[in-house]
């Protein structure tokens, strides 16, 4: 789910900058996006990557590259558009579901393929790292979804700035970066 997490963070980080002064942030987003793509292409181009492995790790790598391109696209769209159209948000959340499925499949196949660490070492470890990232970000979203749902069903239950109340008011007062629902 880290493919979903990256543009999600870019969306919220963009809001921290004034609307008329975001060009430097957009350049950083573009450079970071390119930096994320480079290791995947390096692993894909290695001669050991095409060796036989019991699990479809090469397919997961290729699917990861496709998802990373879409993730970069969403990140750039979120850094450029303000406000973001509703259809883009819906597509982004559907992309998140696909990212969740890919992350869980990646984790399942990678953790079932320890023998592949001998034949396709770089591919195995790249899939291992992305699987761990996917599981960590899935845990993050599992922690935040109940707060988001509570906030949607009953507005200001989780945080009400005007009344200085809500479930999350105290932590947010001391660390405002915690809140983004």
Short mmCIF file of C-alpha atoms in Angstrom, two decimals:
data_model
loop_
_atom_site.label_atom_id
_atom_site.label_comp_id
_atom_site.label_asym_id
_atom_site.label_seq_id
_atom_site.Cartn_x
_atom_site.Cartn_y
_atom_site.Cartn_z
CA UNK A 1 0.00 0.00 0.00
CA UNK A 2 2.99 2.26 -0.09
CA UNK A 3 2.01 3.18 -3.66
CA UNK A 4 -1.10 4.76 -2.16
CA UNK A 5 0.77 6.22 0.82
CA UNK A 6 3.24 8.27 -1.26
CA UNK A 7 0.66 10.47 -3.08
CA UNK A 8 -1.41 10.61 0.11
CA UNK A 9 1.55 12.21 1.90
CA UNK A 10 2.24 14.53 -1.03
CA UNK A 11 -1.39 15.69 -0.96
CA UNK A 12 -1.18 16.64 2.71
CA UNK A 13 2.32 18.11 2.50
CA UNK A 14 1.22 20.33 -0.38
CA UNK A 15 -1.34 21.97 1.90
CA UNK A 16 1.46 23.15 4.22
CA UNK A 17 2.81 25.53 1.56
CA UNK A 18 1.13 28.73 0.39
CA UNK A 19 -0.77 28.19 -2.84
CA UNK A 20 1.27 30.79 -4.73
CA UNK A 21 4.66 29.42 -3.55
CA UNK A 22 4.68 25.69 -4.30
CA UNK A 23 7.07 25.51 -7.25
CA UNK A 24 10.07 24.35 -5.18
CA UNK A 25 7.95 21.68 -3.53
CA UNK A 26 6.76 20.48 -6.94
CA UNK A 27 10.36 20.16 -8.12
CA UNK A 28 11.20 18.14 -4.99
CA UNK A 29 8.16 15.91 -5.61
CA UNK A 30 9.28 15.31 -9.20
CA UNK A 31 12.86 14.49 -8.15
CA UNK A 32 11.66 12.18 -5.38
CA UNK A 33 9.36 10.43 -7.84
CA UNK A 34 12.22 9.83 -10.25
CA UNK A 35 14.37 8.60 -7.36
CA UNK A 36 11.70 6.04 -6.48
CA UNK A 37 11.57 4.71 -10.03
CA UNK A 38 15.32 4.26 -10.52
CA UNK A 39 15.87 1.26 -8.16
CA UNK A 40 12.99 -0.69 -9.67
CA UNK A 41 14.40 -0.29 -13.18
CA UNK A 42 17.86 -1.24 -11.93
CA UNK A 43 16.51 -4.46 -10.39
CA UNK A 44 14.50 -5.16 -13.56
CA UNK A 45 17.55 -4.73 -15.81
CA UNK A 46 19.84 -7.05 -13.84
CA UNK A 47 20.60 -10.36 -15.59
CA UNK A 48 19.86 -12.38 -12.43
CA UNK A 49 16.29 -11.05 -12.31
CA UNK A 50 15.16 -13.22 -15.21
CA UNK A 51 16.25 -16.49 -13.55
CA UNK A 52 13.69 -19.02 -12.47
CA UNK A 53 11.97 -18.63 -9.13
CA UNK A 54 9.13 -20.66 -7.63
CA UNK A 55 7.04 -17.55 -6.93
CA UNK A 56 6.02 -14.87 -9.47
CA UNK A 57 8.35 -12.20 -8.06
CA UNK A 58 9.20 -10.82 -11.51
CA UNK A 59 5.49 -10.30 -12.19
CA UNK A 60 5.18 -8.48 -8.87
CA UNK A 61 8.11 -6.25 -9.79
CA UNK A 62 6.55 -5.34 -13.14
CA UNK A 63 3.17 -4.69 -11.50
CA UNK A 64 5.00 -2.60 -8.89
CA UNK A 65 6.56 -0.48 -11.64
CA UNK A 66 3.14 0.11 -13.21
CA UNK A 67 1.65 1.02 -9.84
CA UNK A 68 4.60 3.29 -9.06
CA UNK A 69 4.05 5.18 -12.33
CA UNK A 70 0.40 5.68 -11.36
CA UNK A 71 1.48 6.70 -7.86
CA UNK A 72 3.88 9.28 -9.28
CA UNK A 73 1.10 10.55 -11.53
CA UNK A 74 -1.25 11.00 -8.59
CA UNK A 75 1.49 12.68 -6.55
CA UNK A 76 2.16 15.19 -9.32
CA UNK A 77 -1.58 15.79 -9.85
CA UNK A 78 -2.05 16.39 -6.10
CA UNK A 79 0.84 18.85 -6.00
CA UNK A 80 -0.56 20.78 -8.99
CA UNK A 81 -4.33 20.81 -8.45
CA UNK A 82 -6.04 22.69 -5.69
CA UNK A 83 -8.84 21.75 -5.15
CA UNK A 84 -8.66 18.20 -6.46
CA UNK A 85 -11.77 17.18 -8.45
CA UNK A 86 -14.03 14.55 -6.92
CA UNK A 87 -13.50 12.08 -9.79
CA UNK A 88 -9.73 12.18 -9.22
CA UNK A 89 -10.26 11.45 -5.52
CA UNK A 90 -12.52 8.50 -6.36
CA UNK A 91 -9.98 7.12 -8.83
CA UNK A 92 -7.25 7.60 -6.26
CA UNK A 93 -9.15 5.60 -3.64
CA UNK A 94 -9.83 2.83 -6.18
CA UNK A 95 -6.10 2.88 -6.89
CA UNK A 96 -5.61 2.48 -3.13
CA UNK A 97 -7.70 -0.70 -3.14
CA UNK A 98 -5.60 -2.05 -6.00
CA UNK A 99 -2.46 -1.04 -4.14
CA UNK A 100 -3.68 -2.90 -1.06
CA UNK A 101 -4.29 -6.05 -3.10
CA UNK A 102 -0.87 -5.79 -4.77
CA UNK A 103 0.84 -5.21 -1.42
CA UNK A 104 -0.80 -8.22 0.20
CA UNK A 105 -0.05 -10.43 -2.81
CA UNK A 106 3.53 -9.20 -2.81
CA UNK A 107 3.91 -9.98 0.88
CA UNK A 108 2.34 -13.42 0.50
CA UNK A 109 4.47 -14.49 -2.47
CA UNK A 110 7.68 -12.96 -1.13
CA UNK A 111 7.41 -14.53 2.30
CA UNK A 112 6.66 -17.88 0.64
CA UNK A 113 9.82 -17.68 -1.51
CA UNK A 114 12.89 -17.74 0.73
CA UNK A 115 14.56 -20.14 -1.73
CA UNK A 116 14.49 -17.38 -4.34
CA UNK A 117 17.02 -15.42 -2.30
CA UNK A 118 19.71 -17.69 -3.77
CA UNK A 119 18.68 -17.64 -7.44
CA UNK A 120 17.30 -14.09 -7.78
CA UNK A 121 18.89 -12.29 -4.86
CA UNK A 122 18.26 -8.65 -5.83
CA UNK A 123 14.70 -9.34 -6.98
CA UNK A 124 13.90 -11.24 -3.80
CA UNK A 125 15.24 -8.54 -1.50
CA UNK A 126 13.57 -5.76 -3.47
CA UNK A 127 10.24 -7.60 -3.19
CA UNK A 128 10.94 -8.20 0.49
CA UNK A 129 11.54 -4.49 1.15
CA UNK A 130 8.45 -3.42 -0.78
CA UNK A 131 6.37 -6.07 1.01
CA UNK A 132 7.47 -4.78 4.41
CA UNK A 133 6.71 -1.20 3.30
CA UNK A 134 3.30 -2.32 2.08
CA UNK A 135 2.50 -4.00 5.39
CA UNK A 136 3.66 -0.99 7.43
CA UNK A 137 1.58 1.45 5.40
CA UNK A 138 -1.40 -0.90 5.52
CA UNK A 139 -1.11 -0.85 9.31
CA UNK A 140 -1.01 2.94 9.23
CA UNK A 141 -4.20 3.13 7.19
CA UNK A 142 -5.90 0.55 9.39
CA UNK A 143 -5.19 2.84 12.33
CA UNK A 144 -6.47 6.00 10.61
CA UNK A 145 -9.59 4.64 8.88
CA UNK A 146 -11.70 4.43 12.08
CA UNK A 147 -10.98 8.10 12.80
CA UNK A 148 -11.83 9.05 9.24
CA UNK A 149 -15.10 7.09 9.39
CA UNK A 150 -16.00 8.64 12.76
CA UNK A 151 -15.29 12.10 11.37
CA UNK A 152 -17.46 11.42 8.28
CA UNK A 153 -20.40 9.99 10.21
CA UNK A 154 -20.39 12.62 12.95
CA UNK A 155 -18.45 15.76 12.02
CA UNK A 156 -16.26 17.30 14.74
CA UNK A 157 -16.44 14.16 16.91
CA UNK A 158 -12.75 13.47 16.38
CA UNK A 159 -11.50 17.06 16.28
CA UNK A 160 -13.33 20.37 16.68
CA UNK A 161 -10.93 23.31 16.55
CA UNK A 162 -13.57 25.94 17.38
CA UNK A 163 -14.80 24.27 20.57
CA UNK A 164 -11.38 22.86 21.41
CA UNK A 165 -12.77 19.40 21.89
CA UNK A 166 -12.82 15.96 20.35
CA UNK A 167 -11.10 12.63 20.73
CA UNK A 168 -7.88 13.82 19.07
CA UNK A 169 -7.75 17.39 20.34
CA UNK A 170 -5.02 16.93 22.97
CA UNK A 171 -2.49 15.09 20.76
CA UNK A 172 -3.05 17.53 17.90
CA UNK A 173 -2.52 20.58 20.10
CA UNK A 174 0.99 19.41 20.88
CA UNK A 175 1.81 17.97 17.44
CA UNK A 176 -0.33 19.43 14.66
CA UNK A 177 1.23 17.16 12.02
CA UNK A 178 -0.66 14.21 13.52
CA UNK A 179 -4.04 15.32 12.20
CA UNK A 180 -4.99 15.16 8.55
CA UNK A 181 -8.32 13.34 8.33
#
